[in-house]
Amino acid sequence: MPHIPTAGDRTPWRASVLTLFPEMFPGPLRFSLVGQALEAGLWSLALHQIRDCGIGRHRAVDDTPTGGGAGMVMRADVLAAAIDQARSVVPDLPLIYMSPRGAPFTQARARALSEGPGVMLLAGRFEGIDERVIEGRGIEEISIGDYVLSGGELAAMTLLDACVRLIPGVLGAADSLTHESFEGGLLEYPQYTKPREWEGRATPEVLLSGDHARIAAWRRAEAERITRERRPDLLARKTKT
Ligand code: SAM
């Protein structure tokens, strides 16, 4: 069973998710290193059903957009009650609404969040949430990309996966993190493994040389070439900082 936090929880890194679909979790986060870390108590996952704070017999959480328009909007009063309830369990977590309007999620942000106490994530549905709750509860908005998902749950899982793998002790070799894409502002160099030759394609000779300095220089040059070709914006950002 995953570790579920209670008041006074001392898990190193705590995640709280407010959602209409708590049964979607842990979902993919149950597997591999992130799942093992959950089992081991290196991080915890608390799920809050927003509908528990819904209005009336049907526990309504949404209503029509004021001013007209398609779809439904999640109510500020319902969301505020759900947030306040979740915060009464874990009060000190940054509160983030997964939103296509939000600041783009980056590796730097994942690292900063992984170094904090954890996160409280709000997963939206329908046309989104009433603006007043964003202002009233001081909620930050984060987007996982320039496309629209049908709900915030997959976005929340993406953010959690990226953060949890950076928590000390979750990945085996700390070194594997330092050479990854985006670390140091570059995309990763090409990787190879056995066999040495596959369908007529040889592994680059330098990687078989055993000369660590030459290998490091080749990898650096390849990382720069690939970044220049595919993501010149990353190089531009890197030279500014
Ligand atoms: N009407 C909204 C808009 O145009 O910005 C889209 C609402 S979307 C159908 C429903 C929910 O999915 C949002 O409230 C948000 O929580 C989530 N979502 C959709 N795309 C996302 C993205 N790119 N990043 C993070 N969350 C997203």
PDB file of C-alpha atoms and ligand atoms in Angstrom:
ATOM      1  CA  MET A   1       0.000   0.000   0.000  1.00  0.00           C
ATOM      2  CA  PRO A   2       1.322   3.486  -0.788  1.00  0.00           C
ATOM      3  CA  HIS A   3       2.080   5.720   2.144  1.00  0.00           C
ATOM      4  CA  ILE A   4      -0.903   8.043   2.726  1.00  0.00           C
ATOM      5  CA  PRO A   5      -0.048  11.089   4.860  1.00  0.00           C
ATOM      6  CA  THR A   6      -1.952  12.251   7.910  1.00  0.00           C
ATOM      7  CA  ALA A   7      -1.510  15.372  10.055  1.00  0.00           C
ATOM      8  CA  GLY A   8       2.057  15.373  11.413  1.00  0.00           C
ATOM      9  CA  ASP A   9       3.276  13.285   8.479  1.00  0.00           C
ATOM     10  CA  ARG A  10       7.091  13.168   8.335  1.00  0.00           C
ATOM     11  CA  THR A  11       7.509  11.733   4.831  1.00  0.00           C
ATOM     12  CA  PRO A  12      10.468  13.503   3.172  1.00  0.00           C
ATOM     13  CA  TRP A  13       8.382  14.794   0.211  1.00  0.00           C
ATOM     14  CA  ARG A  14       4.579  15.106   0.260  1.00  0.00           C
ATOM     15  CA  ALA A  15       2.152  15.350  -2.646  1.00  0.00           C
ATOM     16  CA  SER A  16      -1.514  16.255  -2.230  1.00  0.00           C
ATOM     17  CA  VAL A  17      -3.857  16.151  -5.220  1.00  0.00           C
ATOM     18  CA  LEU A  18      -7.357  17.641  -5.358  1.00  0.00           C
ATOM     19  CA  THR A  19      -9.336  15.935  -8.091  1.00  0.00           C
ATOM     20  CA  LEU A  20     -12.741  14.649  -9.176  1.00  0.00           C
ATOM     21  CA  PHE A  21     -11.044  11.362 -10.113  1.00  0.00           C
ATOM     22  CA  PRO A  22      -8.848  10.221  -7.193  1.00  0.00           C
ATOM     23  CA  GLU A  23      -9.143   6.644  -8.487  1.00  0.00           C
ATOM     24  CA  MET A  24      -6.835   7.632 -11.391  1.00  0.00           C
ATOM     25  CA  PHE A  25      -3.955   7.775  -8.840  1.00  0.00           C
ATOM     26  CA  PRO A  26      -1.268   6.583  -8.289  1.00  0.00           C
ATOM     27  CA  GLY A  27      -1.831   5.208 -11.827  1.00  0.00           C
ATOM     28  CA  PRO A  28       1.508   5.248 -13.668  1.00  0.00           C
ATOM     29  CA  LEU A  29       3.212   6.532 -10.511  1.00  0.00           C
ATOM     30  CA  ARG A  30       2.832   3.021  -9.046  1.00  0.00           C
ATOM     31  CA  PHE A  31       5.520   1.653 -11.364  1.00  0.00           C
ATOM     32  CA  SER A  32       9.301   1.471 -11.496  1.00  0.00           C
ATOM     33  CA  LEU A  33      11.542   3.711  -9.373  1.00  0.00           C
ATOM     34  CA  VAL A  34       8.869   6.318  -8.586  1.00  0.00           C
ATOM     35  CA  GLY A  35       6.457   3.573  -7.460  1.00  0.00           C
ATOM     36  CA  GLN A  36       9.140   1.866  -5.373  1.00  0.00           C
ATOM     37  CA  ALA A  37       9.926   5.205  -3.733  1.00  0.00           C
ATOM     38  CA  LEU A  38       6.230   5.622  -2.871  1.00  0.00           C
ATOM     39  CA  GLU A  39       6.179   2.154  -1.308  1.00  0.00           C
ATOM     40  CA  ALA A  40       9.388   2.942   0.580  1.00  0.00           C
ATOM     41  CA  GLY A  41       7.933   6.179   2.006  1.00  0.00           C
ATOM     42  CA  LEU A  42      10.397   8.513   0.234  1.00  0.00           C
ATOM     43  CA  TRP A  43       7.341  10.464  -0.874  1.00  0.00           C
ATOM     44  CA  SER A  44       3.643  10.325  -0.018  1.00  0.00           C
ATOM     45  CA  LEU A  45       0.459  10.876  -1.980  1.00  0.00           C
ATOM     46  CA  ALA A  46      -2.730  12.246  -0.409  1.00  0.00           C
ATOM     47  CA  LEU A  47      -5.857  12.343  -2.562  1.00  0.00           C
ATOM     48  CA  HIS A  48      -8.753  14.724  -1.937  1.00  0.00           C
ATOM     49  CA  GLN A  49     -12.094  14.180  -3.666  1.00  0.00           C
ATOM     50  CA  ILE A  50     -13.329  17.670  -4.589  1.00  0.00           C
ATOM     51  CA  ARG A  51     -16.920  16.380  -4.824  1.00  0.00           C
ATOM     52  CA  ASP A  52     -16.923  15.747  -1.057  1.00  0.00           C
ATOM     53  CA  CYS A  53     -17.217  19.543  -0.762  1.00  0.00           C
ATOM     54  CA  GLY A  54     -19.902  19.760  -3.484  1.00  0.00           C
ATOM     55  CA  ILE A  55     -23.228  21.566  -3.081  1.00  0.00           C
ATOM     56  CA  GLY A  56     -26.540  19.909  -2.246  1.00  0.00           C
ATOM     57  CA  ARG A  57     -27.832  16.387  -2.603  1.00  0.00           C
ATOM     58  CA  HIS A  58     -25.988  15.894  -5.914  1.00  0.00           C
ATOM     59  CA  ARG A  59     -22.733  17.334  -4.582  1.00  0.00           C
ATOM     60  CA  ALA A  60     -22.520  19.763  -7.521  1.00  0.00           C
ATOM     61  CA  VAL A  61     -19.025  21.099  -8.186  1.00  0.00           C
ATOM     62  CA  ASP A  62     -19.642  23.134 -11.352  1.00  0.00           C
ATOM     63  CA  ASP A  63     -22.050  25.596 -12.917  1.00  0.00           C
ATOM     64  CA  THR A  64     -22.625  27.462 -16.161  1.00  0.00           C
ATOM     65  CA  PRO A  65     -20.128  30.188 -17.156  1.00  0.00           C
ATOM     66  CA  THR A  66     -21.260  33.641 -16.071  1.00  0.00           C
ATOM     67  CA  GLY A  67     -21.748  35.755 -19.191  1.00  0.00           C
ATOM     68  CA  GLY A  68     -22.632  32.703 -21.290  1.00  0.00           C
ATOM     69  CA  GLY A  69     -20.624  30.266 -23.357  1.00  0.00           C
ATOM     70  CA  ALA A  70     -20.090  26.557 -23.727  1.00  0.00           C
ATOM     71  CA  GLY A  71     -19.383  24.037 -20.974  1.00  0.00           C
ATOM     72  CA  MET A  72     -19.246  24.282 -17.217  1.00  0.00           C
ATOM     73  CA  VAL A  73     -16.894  25.966 -14.737  1.00  0.00           C
ATOM     74  CA  MET A  74     -15.770  24.587 -11.364  1.00  0.00           C
ATOM     75  CA  ARG A  75     -17.194  26.676  -8.527  1.00  0.00           C
ATOM     76  CA  ALA A  76     -14.930  28.884  -6.379  1.00  0.00           C
ATOM     77  CA  ASP A  77     -16.783  28.104  -3.124  1.00  0.00           C
ATOM     78  CA  VAL A  78     -16.505  24.321  -3.652  1.00  0.00           C
ATOM     79  CA  LEU A  79     -12.821  24.481  -4.584  1.00  0.00           C
ATOM     80  CA  ALA A  80     -11.985  26.792  -1.682  1.00  0.00           C
ATOM     81  CA  ALA A  81     -13.646  24.387   0.771  1.00  0.00           C
ATOM     82  CA  ALA A  82     -11.691  21.459  -0.728  1.00  0.00           C
ATOM     83  CA  ILE A  83      -8.412  23.419  -0.597  1.00  0.00           C
ATOM     84  CA  ASP A  84      -8.988  24.524   3.005  1.00  0.00           C
ATOM     85  CA  GLN A  85      -9.756  20.959   4.030  1.00  0.00           C
ATOM     86  CA  ALA A  86      -6.623  19.624   2.305  1.00  0.00           C
ATOM     87  CA  ARG A  87      -4.507  22.392   3.862  1.00  0.00           C
ATOM     88  CA  SER A  88      -5.770  21.501   7.323  1.00  0.00           C
ATOM     89  CA  VAL A  89      -3.932  18.164   6.860  1.00  0.00           C
ATOM     90  CA  VAL A  90      -0.753  19.507   5.210  1.00  0.00           C
ATOM     91  CA  PRO A  91      -0.596  23.314   5.558  1.00  0.00           C
ATOM     92  CA  ASP A  92       2.859  24.147   4.196  1.00  0.00           C
ATOM     93  CA  LEU A  93       2.811  22.956   0.571  1.00  0.00           C
ATOM     94  CA  PRO A  94       2.915  25.283  -2.467  1.00  0.00           C
ATOM     95  CA  LEU A  95      -0.501  25.193  -4.155  1.00  0.00           C
ATOM     96  CA  ILE A  96      -0.459  24.757  -7.936  1.00  0.00           C
ATOM     97  CA  TYR A  97      -3.361  24.629 -10.403  1.00  0.00           C
ATOM     98  CA  MET A  98      -2.522  22.525 -13.460  1.00  0.00           C
ATOM     99  CA  SER A  99      -3.620  24.864 -16.254  1.00  0.00           C
ATOM    100  CA  PRO A 100      -2.893  25.403 -19.961  1.00  0.00           C
ATOM    101  CA  ARG A 101      -2.661  29.112 -19.110  1.00  0.00           C
ATOM    102  CA  GLY A 102       0.090  28.529 -16.558  1.00  0.00           C
ATOM    103  CA  ALA A 103       3.838  29.103 -16.679  1.00  0.00           C
ATOM    104  CA  PRO A 104       5.512  26.357 -18.756  1.00  0.00           C
ATOM    105  CA  PHE A 105       6.794  23.515 -16.541  1.00  0.00           C
ATOM    106  CA  THR A 106      10.570  23.085 -16.781  1.00  0.00           C
ATOM    107  CA  GLN A 107      13.301  20.830 -15.398  1.00  0.00           C
ATOM    108  CA  ALA A 108      14.523  23.785 -13.299  1.00  0.00           C
ATOM    109  CA  ARG A 109      11.069  24.112 -11.705  1.00  0.00           C
ATOM    110  CA  ALA A 110      10.902  20.341 -11.106  1.00  0.00           C
ATOM    111  CA  ARG A 111      14.258  20.530  -9.338  1.00  0.00           C
ATOM    112  CA  ALA A 112      13.222  23.516  -7.201  1.00  0.00           C
ATOM    113  CA  LEU A 113       9.970  21.785  -6.193  1.00  0.00           C
ATOM    114  CA  SER A 114      11.785  18.509  -5.441  1.00  0.00           C
ATOM    115  CA  GLU A 115      14.004  20.417  -2.985  1.00  0.00           C
ATOM    116  CA  GLY A 116      10.976  21.769  -1.078  1.00  0.00           C
ATOM    117  CA  PRO A 117       8.478  20.048   1.239  1.00  0.00           C
ATOM    118  CA  GLY A 118       6.288  18.799  -1.653  1.00  0.00           C
ATOM    119  CA  VAL A 119       3.313  20.131  -3.650  1.00  0.00           C
ATOM    120  CA  MET A 120      -0.448  20.450  -3.486  1.00  0.00           C
ATOM    121  CA  LEU A 121      -1.919  20.135  -6.985  1.00  0.00           C
ATOM    122  CA  LEU A 122      -5.378  21.104  -8.184  1.00  0.00           C
ATOM    123  CA  ALA A 123      -6.595  19.160 -11.215  1.00  0.00           C
ATOM    124  CA  GLY A 124      -9.282  20.998 -13.158  1.00  0.00           C
ATOM    125  CA  ARG A 125     -12.051  19.573 -15.343  1.00  0.00           C
ATOM    126  CA  PHE A 126     -14.728  21.008 -17.661  1.00  0.00           C
ATOM    127  CA  GLU A 127     -13.831  24.534 -18.910  1.00  0.00           C
ATOM    128  CA  GLY A 128     -11.603  25.141 -15.907  1.00  0.00           C
ATOM    129  CA  ILE A 129     -12.093  26.898 -12.573  1.00  0.00           C
ATOM    130  CA  ASP A 130     -13.626  30.171 -11.341  1.00  0.00           C
ATOM    131  CA  GLU A 131     -10.910  32.868 -11.472  1.00  0.00           C
ATOM    132  CA  ARG A 132     -11.746  34.138  -7.990  1.00  0.00           C
ATOM    133  CA  VAL A 133     -10.447  31.012  -6.250  1.00  0.00           C
ATOM    134  CA  ILE A 134      -7.083  31.462  -8.011  1.00  0.00           C
ATOM    135  CA  GLU A 135      -6.830  34.984  -6.582  1.00  0.00           C
ATOM    136  CA  GLY A 136      -8.465  34.207  -3.229  1.00  0.00           C
ATOM    137  CA  ARG A 137      -6.224  31.257  -2.361  1.00  0.00           C
ATOM    138  CA  GLY A 138      -3.033  32.594  -3.993  1.00  0.00           C
ATOM    139  CA  ILE A 139      -2.784  29.718  -6.447  1.00  0.00           C
ATOM    140  CA  GLU A 140       0.078  29.448  -8.940  1.00  0.00           C
ATOM    141  CA  GLU A 141      -0.727  28.083 -12.427  1.00  0.00           C
ATOM    142  CA  ILE A 142       1.579  25.648 -14.239  1.00  0.00           C
ATOM    143  CA  SER A 143       1.150  24.218 -17.752  1.00  0.00           C
ATOM    144  CA  ILE A 144       2.770  21.027 -19.019  1.00  0.00           C
ATOM    145  CA  GLY A 145       2.633  22.180 -22.657  1.00  0.00           C
ATOM    146  CA  ASP A 146       0.838  24.143 -25.333  1.00  0.00           C
ATOM    147  CA  TYR A 147      -2.077  21.769 -25.839  1.00  0.00           C
ATOM    148  CA  VAL A 148      -5.345  21.164 -23.995  1.00  0.00           C
ATOM    149  CA  LEU A 149      -5.952  17.984 -21.988  1.00  0.00           C
ATOM    150  CA  SER A 150      -9.429  16.966 -20.874  1.00  0.00           C
ATOM    151  CA  GLY A 151      -8.430  17.162 -17.218  1.00  0.00           C
ATOM    152  CA  GLY A 152      -5.563  18.131 -14.918  1.00  0.00           C
ATOM    153  CA  GLU A 153      -4.891  14.625 -13.582  1.00  0.00           C
ATOM    154  CA  LEU A 154      -2.412  13.568 -16.296  1.00  0.00           C
ATOM    155  CA  ALA A 155      -0.704  16.949 -15.991  1.00  0.00           C
ATOM    156  CA  ALA A 156      -0.436  16.459 -12.202  1.00  0.00           C
ATOM    157  CA  MET A 157       1.053  12.977 -12.694  1.00  0.00           C
ATOM    158  CA  THR A 158       3.585  14.387 -15.165  1.00  0.00           C
ATOM    159  CA  LEU A 159       4.676  17.079 -12.710  1.00  0.00           C
ATOM    160  CA  LEU A 160       4.882  14.561  -9.850  1.00  0.00           C
ATOM    161  CA  ASP A 161       6.931  12.073 -11.874  1.00  0.00           C
ATOM    162  CA  ALA A 162       9.429  14.768 -12.891  1.00  0.00           C
ATOM    163  CA  CYS A 163       9.797  15.973  -9.269  1.00  0.00           C
ATOM    164  CA  VAL A 164       9.865  12.629  -7.463  1.00  0.00           C
ATOM    165  CA  ARG A 165      12.723  11.177  -9.562  1.00  0.00           C
ATOM    166  CA  LEU A 166      14.864  14.116  -8.352  1.00  0.00           C
ATOM    167  CA  ILE A 167      14.282  13.404  -4.646  1.00  0.00           C
ATOM    168  CA  PRO A 168      17.536  12.108  -3.126  1.00  0.00           C
ATOM    169  CA  GLY A 169      17.534   8.315  -2.949  1.00  0.00           C
ATOM    170  CA  VAL A 170      14.865   7.746  -5.643  1.00  0.00           C
ATOM    171  CA  LEU A 171      17.240   7.133  -8.567  1.00  0.00           C
ATOM    172  CA  GLY A 172      20.162   4.759  -8.096  1.00  0.00           C
ATOM    173  CA  ALA A 173      23.052   6.702  -9.643  1.00  0.00           C
ATOM    174  CA  ALA A 174      22.979  10.427  -8.843  1.00  0.00           C
ATOM    175  CA  ASP A 175      25.405  10.890 -11.737  1.00  0.00           C
ATOM    176  CA  SER A 176      22.752   9.834 -14.267  1.00  0.00           C
ATOM    177  CA  LEU A 177      20.823  13.004 -13.390  1.00  0.00           C
ATOM    178  CA  THR A 178      23.626  15.453 -14.076  1.00  0.00           C
ATOM    179  CA  HIS A 179      23.976  14.434 -17.757  1.00  0.00           C
ATOM    180  CA  GLU A 180      20.266  14.376 -18.560  1.00  0.00           C
ATOM    181  CA  SER A 181      18.457  16.587 -21.047  1.00  0.00           C
ATOM    182  CA  PHE A 182      17.904  20.150 -19.708  1.00  0.00           C
ATOM    183  CA  GLU A 183      20.444  19.746 -16.895  1.00  0.00           C
ATOM    184  CA  GLY A 184      23.057  22.402 -17.723  1.00  0.00           C
ATOM    185  CA  GLY A 185      20.772  23.878 -20.391  1.00  0.00           C
ATOM    186  CA  LEU A 186      21.512  21.237 -23.048  1.00  0.00           C
ATOM    187  CA  LEU A 187      19.680  18.245 -24.516  1.00  0.00           C
ATOM    188  CA  GLU A 188      21.317  14.882 -23.948  1.00  0.00           C
ATOM    189  CA  TYR A 189      23.992  13.443 -26.267  1.00  0.00           C
ATOM    190  CA  PRO A 190      23.159  10.246 -28.248  1.00  0.00           C
ATOM    191  CA  GLN A 191      23.282   7.007 -26.259  1.00  0.00           C
ATOM    192  CA  TYR A 192      24.441   3.562 -27.459  1.00  0.00           C
ATOM    193  CA  THR A 193      24.634   0.063 -26.018  1.00  0.00           C
ATOM    194  CA  LYS A 194      25.410  -3.448 -27.283  1.00  0.00           C
ATOM    195  CA  PRO A 195      25.662  -4.843 -29.938  1.00  0.00           C
ATOM    196  CA  ARG A 196      28.565  -2.825 -31.361  1.00  0.00           C
ATOM    197  CA  GLU A 197      27.051  -3.076 -34.824  1.00  0.00           C
ATOM    198  CA  TRP A 198      23.332  -3.271 -35.578  1.00  0.00           C
ATOM    199  CA  GLU A 199      21.816  -3.475 -39.080  1.00  0.00           C
ATOM    200  CA  GLY A 200      25.054  -2.104 -40.529  1.00  0.00           C
ATOM    201  CA  ARG A 201      25.185   0.832 -38.108  1.00  0.00           C
ATOM    202  CA  ALA A 202      28.337   1.010 -36.002  1.00  0.00           C
ATOM    203  CA  THR A 203      28.697   2.529 -32.552  1.00  0.00           C
ATOM    204  CA  PRO A 204      30.871   5.693 -32.781  1.00  0.00           C
ATOM    205  CA  GLU A 205      34.504   4.612 -32.447  1.00  0.00           C
ATOM    206  CA  VAL A 206      35.320   7.210 -29.761  1.00  0.00           C
ATOM    207  CA  LEU A 207      32.914   5.544 -27.293  1.00  0.00           C
ATOM    208  CA  LEU A 208      34.918   2.297 -27.571  1.00  0.00           C
ATOM    209  CA  SER A 209      38.287   4.046 -27.072  1.00  0.00           C
ATOM    210  CA  GLY A 210      38.319   3.934 -23.266  1.00  0.00           C
ATOM    211  CA  ASP A 211      39.666   7.522 -23.355  1.00  0.00           C
ATOM    212  CA  HIS A 212      37.357   9.243 -20.863  1.00  0.00           C
ATOM    213  CA  ALA A 213      38.454  12.787 -21.730  1.00  0.00           C
ATOM    214  CA  ARG A 214      37.813  12.200 -25.461  1.00  0.00           C
ATOM    215  CA  ILE A 215      34.459  10.582 -24.701  1.00  0.00           C
ATOM    216  CA  ALA A 216      33.406  13.511 -22.491  1.00  0.00           C
ATOM    217  CA  ALA A 217      34.461  16.023 -25.185  1.00  0.00           C
ATOM    218  CA  TRP A 218      32.564  14.100 -27.895  1.00  0.00           C
ATOM    219  CA  ARG A 219      29.443  13.914 -25.748  1.00  0.00           C
ATOM    220  CA  ARG A 220      29.594  17.620 -24.961  1.00  0.00           C
ATOM    221  CA  ALA A 221      29.985  18.505 -28.658  1.00  0.00           C
ATOM    222  CA  GLU A 222      27.088  16.209 -29.614  1.00  0.00           C
ATOM    223  CA  ALA A 223      24.856  17.663 -26.863  1.00  0.00           C
ATOM    224  CA  GLU A 224      25.598  21.166 -28.177  1.00  0.00           C
ATOM    225  CA  ARG A 225      24.987  20.135 -31.805  1.00  0.00           C
ATOM    226  CA  ILE A 226      21.639  18.495 -31.015  1.00  0.00           C
ATOM    227  CA  THR A 227      20.526  21.415 -28.855  1.00  0.00           C
ATOM    228  CA  ARG A 228      21.510  23.900 -31.593  1.00  0.00           C
ATOM    229  CA  GLU A 229      19.571  21.911 -34.210  1.00  0.00           C
ATOM    230  CA  ARG A 230      16.454  21.097 -32.181  1.00  0.00           C
ATOM    231  CA  ARG A 231      16.129  23.684 -29.415  1.00  0.00           C
ATOM    232  CA  PRO A 232      18.104  26.858 -30.193  1.00  0.00           C
ATOM    233  CA  ASP A 233      15.870  28.601 -27.618  1.00  0.00           C
ATOM    234  CA  LEU A 234      17.606  26.588 -24.853  1.00  0.00           C
ATOM    235  CA  LEU A 235      21.047  27.785 -25.987  1.00  0.00           C
ATOM    236  CA  ALA A 236      19.821  31.385 -26.159  1.00  0.00           C
ATOM    237  CA  ARG A 237      18.471  31.088 -22.595  1.00  0.00           C
ATOM    238  CA  LYS A 238      21.729  29.511 -21.424  1.00  0.00           C
ATOM    239  CA  THR A 239      23.916  32.332 -22.768  1.00  0.00           C
ATOM    240  CA  LYS A 240      21.652  34.928 -21.068  1.00  0.00           C
ATOM    241  CA  THR A 241      22.100  33.347 -17.581  1.00  0.00           C
TER     242      THR A 241
HETATM  243  N1  SAM B   1     -10.981  25.942 -21.087  1.00  0.00           N
HETATM  244  C1  SAM B   1      -9.624  25.750 -20.679  1.00  0.00           C
HETATM  245  C2  SAM B   1      -8.704  26.595 -21.531  1.00  0.00           C
HETATM  246  O1  SAM B   1      -8.988  26.792 -22.719  1.00  0.00           O
HETATM  247  O2  SAM B   1      -7.631  27.054 -21.043  1.00  0.00           O
HETATM  248  C3  SAM B   1      -9.223  24.278 -20.788  1.00  0.00           C
HETATM  249  C4  SAM B   1      -9.856  23.412 -19.764  1.00  0.00           C
HETATM  250  S1  SAM B   1      -9.301  21.731 -19.896  1.00  0.00           S
HETATM  251  C5  SAM B   1     -10.500  21.030 -20.939  1.00  0.00           C
HETATM  252  C6  SAM B   1      -9.692  21.034 -18.316  1.00  0.00           C
HETATM  253  C7  SAM B   1      -8.555  20.995 -17.323  1.00  0.00           C
HETATM  254  O3  SAM B   1      -7.476  20.256 -17.843  1.00  0.00           O
HETATM  255  C8  SAM B   1      -7.980  22.327 -16.923  1.00  0.00           C
HETATM  256  O4  SAM B   1      -8.757  22.945 -15.914  1.00  0.00           O
HETATM  257  C9  SAM B   1      -6.597  21.930 -16.427  1.00  0.00           C
HETATM  258  O5  SAM B   1      -6.627  21.540 -15.053  1.00  0.00           O
HETATM  259  C10 SAM B   1      -6.261  20.710 -17.278  1.00  0.00           C
HETATM  260  N2  SAM B   1      -5.321  20.970 -18.364  1.00  0.00           N
HETATM  261  C11 SAM B   1      -5.613  20.968 -19.689  1.00  0.00           C
HETATM  262  N3  SAM B   1      -4.537  21.229 -20.432  1.00  0.00           N
HETATM  263  C12 SAM B   1      -3.504  21.388 -19.574  1.00  0.00           C
HETATM  264  C13 SAM B   1      -2.115  21.699 -19.745  1.00  0.00           C
HETATM  265  N4  SAM B   1      -1.582  21.891 -20.951  1.00  0.00           N
HETATM  266  N5  SAM B   1      -1.338  21.787 -18.640  1.00  0.00           N
HETATM  267  C14 SAM B   1      -1.866  21.605 -17.399  1.00  0.00           C
HETATM  268  N6  SAM B   1      -3.182  21.325 -17.187  1.00  0.00           N
HETATM  269  C15 SAM B   1      -3.995  21.222 -18.251  1.00  0.00           C
END
